[in-house]
Amino acid sequence: MFLSIPKIVLTGSLSMAIYSVCETKSYADNWACEVLLCLSNPGGPTEFAECRPPIHRLWKNLAKGRSFPVCNGVGFRASRPGYEPHYCDAGYRLLQRTNDRGREVTCISLRPIPVRGKSCKSLSTCTIFQLKPPHLRERPRFVDVTIDGHMSQRVWF
């Protein structure tokens, strides 16, 4: 009888340890599915208050270089994290070039813009591709999330 008590204690301790590991895994899977649900919201991942904690946790984890969480049982795929610190206004595209001063980034208009004055050699109107400085993103890192191979969304963090 005395030997069976340690076995009971050991079995109980082992059961509690297994339960806590399974409970943690269940919570982690739940968090990953919450993230996926929030990312699929057309109004943005943080539109609803319930989505803010899991999404903020996601951004923190990704910023630290951790992998994107996986929600089991869902046709879900996330790209490797990317980095794009600059962006341009609508009607412009990002132009990157390297010269003797290093790497330069600027925005160039997609279509020529009519101008007058000093830019033109004659008095008539001419067209040029306008250059503008790019904007810096508040959140320059991203992952591309695809759900069931149909819906794709870039998530910035």
Coordinates of C-alpha atoms in Angstrom, one line a residue:
M1 CA 0.0 0.0 0.0
F2 CA 2.9 2.4 0.8
L3 CA 4.4 1.9 -2.6
S4 CA 1.2 2.7 -4.4
I5 CA 1.0 6.2 -3.0
P6 CA 4.2 7.4 -4.8
K7 CA 2.9 5.8 -8.0
I8 CA -0.4 7.7 -7.6
V9 CA 1.5 11.0 -6.9
L10 CA 3.8 10.3 -9.9
T11 CA 0.9 9.5 -12.2
G12 CA -1.0 12.6 -11.0
S13 CA 2.0 14.8 -11.5
L14 CA 2.6 13.4 -15.0
S15 CA -1.1 13.9 -15.9
M16 CA -1.0 17.5 -14.8
A17 CA 2.2 18.2 -16.8
I18 CA 0.7 16.6 -19.9
Y19 CA -2.5 18.6 -19.4
S20 CA -0.6 21.9 -19.0
V21 CA 1.4 21.2 -22.2
C22 CA -1.7 20.3 -24.1
E23 CA -3.5 23.4 -22.7
T24 CA -0.6 25.6 -23.8
K25 CA -0.7 24.1 -27.3
S26 CA -4.4 24.6 -27.5
Y27 CA -4.0 28.2 -26.5
A28 CA -1.3 28.7 -29.1
D29 CA -3.4 27.2 -31.8
N30 CA -6.3 29.3 -30.7
W31 CA -4.2 32.4 -30.9
A32 CA -3.0 31.5 -34.4
C33 CA -6.6 31.0 -35.5
E34 CA -7.6 34.3 -33.9
V35 CA -4.9 36.0 -35.8
L36 CA -6.1 34.4 -39.1
L37 CA -9.7 35.5 -38.4
C38 CA -8.6 39.1 -37.6
L39 CA -6.4 39.3 -40.7
S40 CA -9.3 38.1 -42.9
N41 CA -11.4 41.1 -41.9
P42 CA -11.8 43.4 -44.9
G43 CA -12.0 46.4 -42.5
G44 CA -8.5 45.7 -41.3
P45 CA -7.0 43.4 -38.7
T46 CA -7.5 45.8 -35.7
E47 CA -11.0 47.1 -36.6
F48 CA -12.6 45.2 -33.7
A49 CA -11.3 45.6 -30.1
E50 CA -11.2 41.8 -29.7
C51 CA -8.6 41.5 -32.5
R52 CA -6.2 44.1 -31.2
P53 CA -4.4 42.0 -28.5
P54 CA -3.7 39.0 -30.8
I55 CA -2.7 41.2 -33.7
H56 CA -0.4 43.4 -31.5
R57 CA 1.2 40.2 -30.2
L58 CA 1.6 39.0 -33.8
W59 CA 3.4 42.2 -34.8
K60 CA 5.7 42.0 -31.7
N61 CA 6.6 38.4 -32.5
L62 CA 7.2 39.0 -36.2
A63 CA 9.3 42.1 -35.4
K64 CA 11.5 39.8 -33.2
G65 CA 12.0 37.5 -36.2
R66 CA 9.7 34.7 -34.9
S67 CA 7.7 32.7 -37.5
F68 CA 4.1 33.4 -38.4
P69 CA 1.7 31.3 -36.3
V70 CA 0.0 28.4 -37.9
C71 CA -3.7 27.7 -37.5
N72 CA -4.3 24.0 -37.9
G73 CA -7.0 22.7 -40.2
V74 CA -7.2 25.9 -42.3
G75 CA -5.9 26.4 -45.9
F76 CA -3.6 29.1 -44.8
R77 CA -0.2 30.2 -46.0
A78 CA 2.1 33.1 -45.0
S79 CA 5.1 34.3 -46.9
R80 CA 8.5 34.9 -45.2
P81 CA 8.6 38.4 -43.6
G82 CA 9.6 41.1 -46.1
Y83 CA 10.9 44.7 -45.6
E84 CA 9.8 47.7 -47.6
P85 CA 10.5 51.0 -45.7
H86 CA 9.4 53.4 -48.5
Y87 CA 6.2 54.0 -50.4
C88 CA 4.9 56.5 -52.9
D89 CA 1.6 58.4 -53.4
A90 CA -1.0 57.1 -55.8
G91 CA 0.1 57.7 -59.4
Y92 CA 3.8 57.2 -58.6
R93 CA 6.1 54.2 -58.3
L94 CA 9.2 53.6 -56.3
L95 CA 12.5 53.9 -58.2
Q96 CA 15.7 52.6 -56.7
R97 CA 19.1 53.2 -58.1
T98 CA 22.7 53.0 -57.0
N99 CA 25.2 55.6 -57.8
D100 CA 28.5 57.0 -56.4
R101 CA 26.6 58.4 -53.4
G102 CA 25.1 54.9 -52.6
R103 CA 21.5 53.8 -52.9
E104 CA 18.9 56.4 -53.8
V105 CA 15.2 55.9 -53.5
T106 CA 12.7 58.3 -55.2
C107 CA 9.1 58.2 -56.5
I108 CA 8.5 58.8 -60.2
S109 CA 5.1 59.6 -61.8
L110 CA 3.5 56.8 -63.8
R111 CA 2.5 59.2 -66.6
P112 CA 4.2 62.3 -68.0
I113 CA 2.9 65.5 -66.4
P114 CA 2.4 68.6 -68.5
V115 CA 4.5 71.6 -67.3
R116 CA 5.3 75.1 -68.5
G117 CA 8.1 77.5 -67.8
K118 CA 11.7 76.8 -67.1
S119 CA 11.4 73.0 -67.5
C120 CA 10.5 73.5 -71.2
K121 CA 13.0 74.8 -73.7
S122 CA 10.2 76.5 -75.7
L123 CA 7.2 78.6 -74.6
S124 CA 4.9 75.7 -75.3
T125 CA 3.8 73.1 -72.8
C126 CA 5.9 70.0 -72.5
T127 CA 5.7 66.8 -70.4
I128 CA 8.0 65.4 -67.9
F129 CA 8.0 62.5 -65.4
Q130 CA 7.9 64.1 -62.0
L131 CA 10.1 63.0 -59.2
K132 CA 9.1 63.2 -55.5
P133 CA 10.7 62.0 -52.3
P134 CA 9.2 58.8 -50.9
H135 CA 7.3 58.4 -47.6
L136 CA 8.6 56.2 -44.8
R137 CA 6.3 53.5 -43.5
E138 CA 5.5 53.4 -39.8
R139 CA 5.5 49.6 -40.1
P140 CA 8.0 48.6 -42.8
R141 CA 7.9 44.8 -42.4
F142 CA 5.2 42.6 -43.9
V143 CA 3.9 39.1 -44.6
D144 CA 1.6 38.1 -47.4
V145 CA -1.2 35.9 -46.1
T146 CA -3.2 33.7 -48.4
I147 CA -6.3 31.9 -47.3
D148 CA -7.6 28.8 -49.2
G149 CA -5.5 29.9 -52.2
H150 CA -8.0 32.7 -53.0
M151 CA -7.9 35.6 -50.6
S152 CA -4.5 37.3 -50.3
Q153 CA -3.6 40.2 -48.0
R154 CA -0.4 42.0 -47.1
V155 CA -0.1 42.6 -43.4
W156 CA 2.3 45.3 -42.2
F157 CA 4.0 45.3 -38.9

